[in-house]
Short mmCIF file of C-alpha atoms in Angstrom, two decimals:
data_model
loop_
_atom_site.label_atom_id
_atom_site.label_comp_id
_atom_site.label_asym_id
_atom_site.label_seq_id
_atom_site.Cartn_x
_atom_site.Cartn_y
_atom_site.Cartn_z
CA MET A 1 187.42 132.14 149.98
CA ASN A 2 185.99 131.71 146.51
CA LYS A 3 184.67 128.37 145.30
CA VAL A 4 183.30 129.64 142.02
CA VAL A 5 184.27 127.85 138.84
CA LYS A 6 183.42 129.03 135.35
CA ASP A 7 181.08 126.28 134.20
CA ALA A 8 180.21 122.60 134.39
CA LYS A 9 183.23 121.60 132.30
CA GLU A 10 185.57 123.19 134.81
CA ALA A 11 183.54 121.82 137.72
CA ILE A 12 184.15 118.18 136.72
CA LEU A 13 187.92 118.58 136.21
CA GLY A 14 189.75 115.71 137.88
CA MET A 15 186.91 113.26 137.57
CA GLU A 16 188.17 109.94 136.23
CA ASP A 17 186.87 106.80 134.54
CA GLY A 18 185.54 104.26 137.03
CA GLN A 19 184.85 106.75 139.80
CA THR A 20 181.69 106.92 141.87
CA PHE A 21 179.51 110.00 141.67
CA MET A 22 176.19 111.05 143.16
CA LEU A 23 173.57 112.94 141.22
CA GLY A 24 170.82 114.87 143.01
CA GLY A 25 167.18 115.07 141.97
CA PHE A 26 163.94 113.16 142.19
CA GLY A 27 162.74 112.07 138.78
CA LEU A 28 163.64 115.08 136.62
CA CYS A 29 162.98 117.53 139.46
CA GLY A 30 166.09 119.26 140.78
CA ILE A 31 168.63 117.48 138.56
CA PRO A 32 171.96 119.18 137.75
CA GLU A 33 171.30 119.58 134.03
CA ASN A 34 174.47 121.49 133.15
CA THR A 35 176.80 119.00 134.81
CA ILE A 36 175.01 116.03 133.26
CA ASN A 37 175.58 117.58 129.82
CA ALA A 38 179.24 118.20 130.65
CA LEU A 39 179.61 114.56 131.74
CA VAL A 40 178.10 113.42 128.45
CA ASP A 41 180.58 115.61 126.55
CA SER A 42 183.50 114.43 128.71
CA GLY A 43 183.22 110.86 127.47
CA LEU A 44 184.08 109.57 130.97
CA LYS A 45 183.17 105.92 131.28
CA SER A 46 182.68 102.95 133.64
CA LEU A 47 181.17 105.34 136.15
CA ILE A 48 179.24 104.20 139.22
CA CYS A 49 176.28 106.48 139.73
CA ILE A 50 174.27 106.95 142.90
CA SER A 51 170.96 108.59 142.00
CA ASN A 52 167.41 107.99 143.22
CA ASN A 53 166.19 107.66 139.63
CA ALA A 54 167.67 107.12 136.18
CA GLY A 55 166.13 109.98 134.20
CA VAL A 56 164.15 109.36 131.03
CA ASP A 57 165.45 108.07 127.71
CA ASP A 58 166.38 111.45 126.23
CA PHE A 59 166.91 113.65 129.28
CA GLY A 60 168.80 113.68 132.56
CA LEU A 61 170.75 110.55 133.44
CA GLY A 62 169.23 108.80 130.43
CA LEU A 63 171.73 110.72 128.28
CA LEU A 64 174.68 109.14 130.12
CA LEU A 65 173.08 105.69 129.96
CA LYS A 66 172.51 105.99 126.23
CA LYS A 67 176.25 106.55 125.73
CA HIS A 68 177.09 103.58 127.97
CA GLN A 69 179.08 105.77 130.36
CA ILE A 70 177.56 104.15 133.46
CA LYS A 71 178.53 100.64 134.52
CA LYS A 72 176.52 100.55 137.72
CA MET A 73 173.54 102.40 139.16
CA ILE A 74 172.61 102.62 142.82
CA SER A 75 168.98 103.79 142.92
CA SER A 76 165.55 103.24 144.45
CA TYR A 77 163.28 103.60 141.44
CA VAL A 78 164.27 103.38 137.80
CA GLY A 79 160.96 103.21 135.95
CA GLU A 80 160.33 105.72 133.13
CA ASN A 81 163.53 104.76 131.32
CA SER A 82 163.27 101.98 128.75
CA GLU A 83 166.94 102.13 127.73
CA PHE A 84 167.87 101.56 131.36
CA GLU A 85 165.57 98.56 131.55
CA ARG A 86 167.01 97.16 128.32
CA GLN A 87 170.63 97.49 129.52
CA LEU A 88 169.72 95.95 132.84
CA LEU A 89 167.92 92.93 131.38
CA SER A 90 170.73 92.37 128.85
CA GLY A 91 173.35 92.46 131.60
CA GLU A 92 175.19 95.52 130.21
CA LEU A 93 174.40 97.47 133.34
CA ASP A 94 174.67 96.50 136.97
CA VAL A 95 172.09 97.90 139.38
CA ASP A 96 171.72 97.98 143.12
CA LEU A 97 168.16 98.83 144.17
CA ILE A 98 167.84 100.29 147.65
CA PRO A 99 164.71 101.39 149.54
CA GLN A 100 164.39 105.15 149.06
CA GLY A 101 164.50 106.13 152.73
CA THR A 102 167.47 103.84 153.33
CA LEU A 103 169.26 105.42 150.38
CA ALA A 104 168.59 108.94 151.70
CA GLU A 105 169.79 108.00 155.18
CA ARG A 106 172.89 106.22 153.84
CA LEU A 107 173.85 109.48 152.12
CA ARG A 108 173.15 111.59 155.19
CA ALA A 109 175.07 109.13 157.38
CA GLY A 110 177.98 109.01 154.92
CA GLY A 111 178.25 112.78 155.01
CA ALA A 112 177.81 112.89 158.77
CA GLY A 113 180.58 110.38 159.49
CA ILE A 114 178.25 107.63 160.66
CA PRO A 115 179.61 104.37 159.24
CA ALA A 116 176.49 102.26 159.79
CA PHE A 117 173.00 102.28 161.32
CA TYR A 118 169.91 100.09 161.65
CA VAL A 119 166.58 100.52 159.83
CA PRO A 120 163.51 98.29 159.58
CA ALA A 121 162.99 98.77 155.81
CA GLY A 122 163.55 95.62 153.79
CA TYR A 123 163.72 93.18 156.68
CA GLY A 124 162.24 89.84 155.57
CA THR A 125 162.58 90.76 151.88
CA GLU A 126 165.35 90.17 149.32
CA VAL A 127 166.85 93.53 150.37
CA GLY A 128 167.73 91.95 153.71
CA GLU A 129 169.47 88.89 152.26
CA GLY A 130 173.01 88.58 153.58
CA LYS A 131 172.70 91.61 155.84
CA GLU A 132 173.24 91.68 159.58
CA SER A 133 169.97 92.04 161.46
CA ARG A 134 169.10 92.83 165.03
CA MET A 135 166.00 93.36 167.16
CA PHE A 136 165.31 96.73 168.74
CA ASN A 137 162.11 97.42 170.69
CA GLY A 138 160.63 94.13 169.54
CA LYS A 139 161.15 94.86 165.85
CA MET A 140 163.76 93.50 163.45
CA HIS A 141 166.15 95.92 161.75
CA LEU A 142 168.84 95.66 159.07
CA LEU A 143 172.35 97.04 159.33
CA GLU A 144 172.96 99.57 156.55
CA TYR A 145 176.13 101.48 155.73
CA GLY A 146 176.84 105.16 155.14
CA LEU A 147 177.60 106.08 151.52
CA THR A 148 180.13 108.55 150.18
CA ALA A 149 181.41 109.20 146.65
CA ASP A 150 184.37 110.72 144.82
CA PHE A 151 182.05 113.44 143.53
CA ALA A 152 178.58 114.60 144.51
CA VAL A 153 176.79 116.74 141.96
CA VAL A 154 173.84 118.74 143.25
CA LYS A 155 171.49 121.37 141.93
CA ALA A 156 170.28 124.25 144.10
CA TRP A 157 168.12 127.25 143.33
CA LYS A 158 170.44 129.84 144.83
CA GLY A 159 174.01 129.74 146.05
CA ASP A 160 176.77 132.11 147.05
CA THR A 161 180.50 132.32 146.38
CA MET A 162 181.23 130.47 149.66
CA GLY A 163 179.12 127.50 148.58
CA ASN A 164 176.08 128.12 150.77
CA LEU A 165 172.97 126.69 149.11
CA VAL A 166 169.21 127.24 149.12
CA TYR A 167 166.92 124.74 147.40
CA ARG A 168 163.51 125.53 145.98
CA ASP A 169 160.29 123.59 146.72
CA THR A 170 160.52 119.83 146.10
CA ALA A 171 163.70 120.31 144.03
CA ASN A 172 165.60 119.83 147.31
CA ASN A 173 164.97 116.05 147.62
CA PHE A 174 168.27 114.12 147.39
CA ASN A 175 170.40 117.20 146.72
CA GLN A 176 170.75 118.15 150.38
CA PRO A 177 171.90 114.78 151.75
CA MET A 178 174.16 114.21 148.71
CA ALA A 179 175.82 117.60 149.12
CA MET A 180 177.16 116.28 152.44
CA ALA A 181 178.43 112.99 151.06
CA GLY A 182 180.82 113.92 148.24
CA LYS A 183 184.58 114.02 148.73
CA ILE A 184 184.25 116.83 146.20
CA THR A 185 180.78 118.37 146.00
CA ILE A 186 179.87 120.32 142.89
CA ALA A 187 176.86 122.62 143.16
CA GLU A 188 175.20 124.16 140.15
CA VAL A 189 172.74 126.95 140.90
CA GLU A 190 170.25 129.03 138.98
CA ILE A 191 171.25 132.19 140.81
CA LEU A 192 174.78 132.80 142.10
CA VAL A 193 175.27 135.71 144.50
CA GLU A 194 178.09 137.20 146.57
CA ALA A 195 178.68 135.84 150.07
CA GLY A 196 176.47 137.74 152.49
CA GLU A 197 173.58 138.18 150.11
CA ILE A 198 171.70 135.13 151.37
CA ASN A 199 170.13 135.44 154.82
CA PRO A 200 172.03 132.90 156.98
CA ASN A 201 168.69 131.77 158.47
CA GLU A 202 167.59 130.55 155.07
CA ILE A 203 170.60 128.45 154.07
CA HIS A 204 169.84 124.72 153.69
CA THR A 205 173.37 123.47 152.93
CA PRO A 206 176.19 125.34 154.69
CA GLY A 207 179.12 126.05 152.37
CA ILE A 208 181.51 123.75 154.26
CA PHE A 209 180.02 120.84 152.30
CA VAL A 210 180.55 122.42 148.88
CA GLN A 211 183.91 122.63 147.06
CA ARG A 212 182.91 123.98 143.63
CA ILE A 213 179.99 126.13 142.59
CA PHE A 214 178.84 127.70 139.33
CA GLN A 215 175.80 129.37 137.85
CA GLY A 216 174.15 127.10 135.32
CA THR A 217 172.57 128.22 132.07
CA ASP A 218 169.69 127.22 129.78
CA TYR A 219 167.73 125.19 132.29
CA GLU A 220 165.10 123.15 130.53
CA LYS A 221 163.47 121.87 133.78
CA ARG A 222 161.46 119.29 131.95
CA ILE A 223 158.26 118.11 133.66
CA GLU A 224 157.79 114.34 133.73
CA PHE A 225 154.01 114.25 134.20
CA GLU A 226 152.37 117.63 133.81
CA THR A 227 149.07 117.26 135.65
CA VAL A 228 146.53 120.09 135.90
CA ARG A 229 143.08 120.61 137.39
CA ASP A 230 140.04 119.60 135.30
CA MET B 1 127.87 95.18 143.02
CA SER B 2 131.62 95.47 143.25
CA LEU B 3 133.09 98.93 143.76
CA ASP B 4 135.09 100.83 141.17
CA LYS B 5 138.40 102.54 142.01
CA ASN B 6 136.61 105.63 143.30
CA GLY B 7 134.38 103.51 145.52
CA ILE B 8 137.44 101.86 147.09
CA ALA B 9 139.00 105.31 147.64
CA GLN B 10 135.73 106.61 149.13
CA ARG B 11 135.59 103.73 151.64
CA ILE B 12 139.24 104.23 152.64
CA ALA B 13 138.57 107.94 153.22
CA GLN B 14 136.23 106.88 156.06
CA GLU B 15 139.33 105.65 157.93
CA LEU B 16 140.78 109.19 158.07
CA LYS B 17 140.66 111.10 161.33
CA ASP B 18 141.01 114.79 162.08
CA GLY B 19 144.67 115.77 162.40
CA TYR B 20 146.03 112.76 160.54
CA TYR B 21 149.24 112.99 158.51
CA VAL B 22 148.80 110.57 155.61
CA ASN B 23 150.99 109.18 152.84
CA LEU B 24 149.07 108.05 149.77
CA GLY B 25 150.71 105.74 147.23
CA ILE B 26 150.34 105.87 143.46
CA GLY B 27 147.10 104.65 141.81
CA ILE B 28 143.88 104.08 143.77
CA PRO B 29 145.43 105.49 147.01
CA THR B 30 145.89 108.89 145.33
CA LEU B 31 142.13 109.06 144.75
CA VAL B 32 141.50 108.96 148.52
CA ALA B 33 142.42 112.65 148.60
CA ASN B 34 139.20 113.41 146.67
CA TYR B 35 137.01 112.00 149.47
CA VAL B 36 138.44 113.55 152.64
CA PRO B 37 135.37 114.43 154.75
CA GLU B 38 134.78 118.19 154.88
CA ASN B 39 134.67 118.43 158.65
CA ILE B 40 138.20 117.08 159.21
CA ASP B 41 141.72 118.29 158.46
CA VAL B 42 144.15 115.80 156.96
CA VAL B 43 147.69 116.68 155.83
CA LEU B 44 149.11 114.66 152.95
CA GLN B 45 152.81 113.78 152.95
CA SER B 46 154.76 113.25 149.75
CA GLU B 47 158.01 111.38 150.32
CA ASN B 48 159.95 113.49 147.81
CA GLY B 49 159.79 116.32 150.34
CA LEU B 50 156.40 117.97 150.76
CA LEU B 51 154.01 118.06 153.70
CA GLY B 52 150.64 119.52 152.76
CA ILE B 53 149.99 118.49 149.15
CA GLY B 54 147.55 120.84 147.44
CA PRO B 55 145.40 120.20 144.36
CA PHE B 56 146.85 119.89 140.87
CA PRO B 57 147.80 123.33 139.47
CA GLU B 58 145.58 125.29 137.14
CA LYS B 59 146.38 124.98 133.47
CA GLY B 60 149.53 126.96 132.61
CA LYS B 61 150.61 127.21 136.26
CA ALA B 62 152.51 123.92 136.63
CA ASP B 63 155.90 124.44 138.33
CA PRO B 64 158.65 121.91 137.48
CA ASP B 65 160.13 122.36 140.98
CA LEU B 66 156.89 121.30 142.67
CA ILE B 67 155.91 117.67 142.19
CA ASN B 68 154.54 114.74 144.18
CA ALA B 69 156.18 111.33 144.57
CA GLY B 70 154.38 110.17 141.42
CA LYS B 71 156.26 112.99 139.61
CA GLN B 72 153.00 114.83 138.86
CA THR B 73 152.89 118.60 139.20
CA VAL B 74 151.05 119.71 142.37
CA THR B 75 150.54 122.81 144.51
CA THR B 76 150.88 123.67 148.20
CA ILE B 77 148.26 124.55 150.82
CA PRO B 78 148.49 127.17 153.59
CA GLY B 79 150.84 125.56 156.12
CA SER B 80 152.78 123.37 153.67
CA SER B 81 156.48 122.72 154.20
CA PHE B 82 159.37 121.46 152.07
CA PHE B 83 162.30 119.31 153.17
CA ASP B 84 164.93 116.92 151.86
CA SER B 85 164.55 113.17 151.31
CA SER B 86 166.35 112.09 154.49
CA LEU B 87 164.12 114.27 156.67
CA SER B 88 161.10 113.02 154.75
CA PHE B 89 161.89 109.42 155.61
CA ALA B 90 162.72 110.42 159.18
CA MET B 91 159.04 111.43 159.39
CA ILE B 92 158.02 108.06 157.99
CA ARG B 93 160.51 105.86 159.84
CA GLY B 94 160.06 107.80 163.06
CA GLY B 95 156.36 106.95 163.15
CA HIS B 96 155.19 110.53 162.67
CA VAL B 97 153.00 109.63 159.69
CA ASP B 98 149.67 108.28 160.98
CA LEU B 99 148.49 106.32 157.99
CA THR B 100 149.92 104.90 154.78
CA VAL B 101 147.67 103.77 151.94
CA LEU B 102 149.25 101.78 149.12
CA GLY B 103 148.46 99.32 146.35
CA ALA B 104 149.61 95.69 146.18
CA PHE B 105 150.03 92.67 143.92
CA GLU B 106 149.44 90.27 146.82
CA VAL B 107 148.65 90.49 150.55
CA THR B 108 148.74 87.58 153.00
CA ASP B 109 146.71 86.76 156.09
CA LYS B 110 149.88 87.47 158.10
CA GLY B 111 150.03 91.02 156.76
CA ASP B 112 152.86 90.38 154.28
CA ILE B 113 152.74 92.38 151.08
CA SER B 114 154.29 92.14 147.61
CA SER B 115 153.99 95.23 145.48
CA TRP B 116 157.22 96.14 143.72
CA LYS B 117 158.70 93.52 141.48
CA ILE B 118 157.65 90.92 138.96
CA PRO B 119 160.83 88.91 138.23
CA GLY B 120 161.81 89.03 134.56
CA LYS B 121 159.07 91.53 133.78
CA MET B 122 159.17 94.58 135.97
CA VAL B 123 162.44 95.88 137.39
CA LYS B 124 161.51 99.41 138.33
CA GLY B 125 162.55 99.30 141.97
CA MET B 126 160.82 99.65 145.31
CA GLY B 127 161.02 103.43 145.65
CA GLY B 128 159.80 104.34 149.11
CA ALA B 129 157.37 101.42 149.53
CA MET B 130 159.65 99.28 151.72
CA ASP B 131 160.40 102.17 154.06
CA LEU B 132 156.71 103.02 154.30
CA VAL B 133 155.46 99.49 155.06
CA ALA B 134 158.25 98.78 157.52
CA ALA B 135 157.61 101.86 159.60
CA ALA B 136 154.08 103.26 159.26
CA LYS B 137 151.86 102.92 162.32
CA ASN B 138 148.87 101.95 160.23
CA ILE B 139 148.88 100.52 156.73
CA ILE B 140 145.82 100.08 154.54
CA VAL B 141 146.09 98.33 151.21
CA ALA B 142 143.84 99.49 148.37
CA THR B 143 143.46 96.84 145.70
CA THR B 144 141.09 94.84 143.54
CA HIS B 145 140.13 91.56 145.21
CA THR B 146 141.45 89.49 142.30
CA ASP B 147 143.95 90.08 139.49
CA ARG B 148 142.95 90.53 135.85
CA ALA B 149 142.87 86.75 135.34
CA GLY B 150 140.55 86.38 138.33
CA ASN B 151 143.14 84.91 140.72
CA PRO B 152 142.91 85.93 144.39
CA LYS B 153 145.30 88.68 145.50
CA LEU B 154 144.55 87.94 149.15
CA LYS B 155 146.27 84.67 150.04
CA THR B 156 148.25 82.65 152.57
CA SER B 157 151.67 83.42 151.09
CA CYS B 158 153.10 85.78 148.50
CA THR B 159 154.55 84.29 145.32
CA LEU B 160 156.15 87.57 144.21
CA PRO B 161 159.10 89.27 145.95
CA LEU B 162 158.04 90.80 149.25
CA THR B 163 157.87 94.50 150.05
CA GLY B 164 157.47 93.90 153.78
CA ILE B 165 156.26 91.36 156.32
CA ASN B 166 153.64 91.46 159.10
CA CYS B 167 152.75 95.03 158.32
CA VAL B 168 149.37 95.39 156.58
CA LYS B 169 146.54 96.10 159.02
CA LYS B 170 143.55 96.44 156.73
CA ILE B 171 142.62 95.79 153.10
CA VAL B 172 139.89 97.60 151.19
CA THR B 173 138.97 95.95 147.90
CA ASP B 174 136.21 96.27 145.34
CA LEU B 175 134.37 93.53 147.26
CA ALA B 176 135.16 93.87 150.94
CA VAL B 177 136.87 95.44 153.92
CA ILE B 178 139.15 92.87 155.55
CA GLU B 179 141.20 93.22 158.71
CA VAL B 180 144.45 91.37 159.19
CA SER B 181 144.08 89.98 162.72
CA ASP B 182 146.40 87.76 164.76
CA LYS B 183 144.32 84.83 163.56
CA GLY B 184 144.18 85.80 159.90
CA PHE B 185 141.80 87.65 157.59
CA ARG B 186 138.62 88.89 159.28
CA LEU B 187 135.78 89.97 157.01
CA VAL B 188 134.52 93.29 158.35
CA GLU B 189 132.29 94.68 155.61
CA ARG B 190 131.13 93.72 152.15
CA ALA B 191 130.51 95.96 149.14
CA PRO B 192 126.85 96.75 148.54
CA GLY B 193 125.09 93.72 147.08
CA VAL B 194 128.15 91.45 147.26
CA SER B 195 127.54 88.17 149.12
CA VAL B 196 129.76 86.66 151.78
CA GLU B 197 129.90 83.55 149.58
CA GLU B 198 131.35 85.46 146.64
CA ILE B 199 134.01 87.07 148.87
CA LYS B 200 134.94 83.67 150.34
CA GLU B 201 135.21 82.18 146.88
CA LYS B 202 137.50 84.97 145.62
CA THR B 203 139.80 85.02 148.66
CA GLY B 204 142.80 82.69 148.64
CA ALA B 205 142.95 82.25 152.43
CA PRO B 206 140.51 81.36 155.21
CA LEU B 207 138.18 84.18 156.30
CA ILE B 208 137.02 84.73 159.85
CA ILE B 209 133.34 85.62 159.71
CA GLU B 210 131.56 86.65 162.89
CA GLY B 211 127.78 87.04 162.70
CA ASP B 212 126.16 89.16 160.01
CA VAL B 213 128.69 91.03 157.89
CA PRO B 214 127.36 94.55 157.27
CA GLU B 215 127.43 96.30 153.90
CA MET B 216 129.77 99.25 153.43
CA LYS B 217 128.09 102.64 153.76
CA LEU B 218 129.26 104.97 151.02
#
């Protein structure tokens, strides 16, 4: 079994206009930079993107937004991107804002074959409008649905030819639950090794969830707010 | 005299107990970490996937893979752990986090809070705030008592979109410590030199006042 593809361009083969894709990362931390660049070059359009954040104006998802390739975003927090805000206020872009923990669980559930579940987040707020609600243990909960996508694009630190993945530090974030939730999951890694070279005890995402893997190049790993000690 | 941001953070730090796992929001709540009493151990949770937030890195040592939920570079402490976002919110939703401290635009005497959206102006999203307020065992709001125009932020109902309902337990402002009781706001402490009258005047809901209200000890 070998899931290795040459590069990001080959990894996104078969992706079509109007499809839904997930993009891992939290802010700019742990985003699949190579695949984002390949998507920009592909010219694919009318995409629905599930991503916790929307990048910044000139990096990450912001690059796809600038080229109007996204018609809808499903996210929890989209600050730090003025082009996003402009497109949203002008009605060019549709956005579905979801509480962060609910978003993470919807991805996990989608990947785990759980169609729906109850959570307390958002009850009594506009997030709960039109949703089924039910009381458990004296507390009101909202019914939320599992999420899947045509493609999930994740970034891991290390991976092997069978698609097993290891994330590094807080660059794990949404990558791990998203890796489970793609019909086709693309993983880009900083270090690609032969199967057997990663200790099985240390694998975060077992290869069964990953269909295509490649070693990325030229990672910029931009820091959003570099903060140091006085 | 009313407290500054650091004073509010210092007073909130007195609520920490040994062994607490705590999630601190962006802004004043983050400053609470600077005032953790030396004789207790508190572990800070960052919802992007870190338990045991360390200090900011030394100059030149920032790691782009290691950030807090405010997207600032941080470090780890001995005993830190990393995990994905769904496990992070399992900690929060499952009631494993002892205390959440966050900021607010408005808080009501029923414990409702608005903190995430100003229609037509701010459309950034709720991030993890709704999950945190809906599930945390104990929620303290850190805020100024009034907004920049001098309007009360503590009131009987929120005018801005809600983050959660019936969830805030305590509010620490630049003027007072107020508990949200079954019967409404209860004035617990006042900032040094601030009168009960001034607090009453700047609060947009009735205040329960029992006997002498002590000054905060900072």
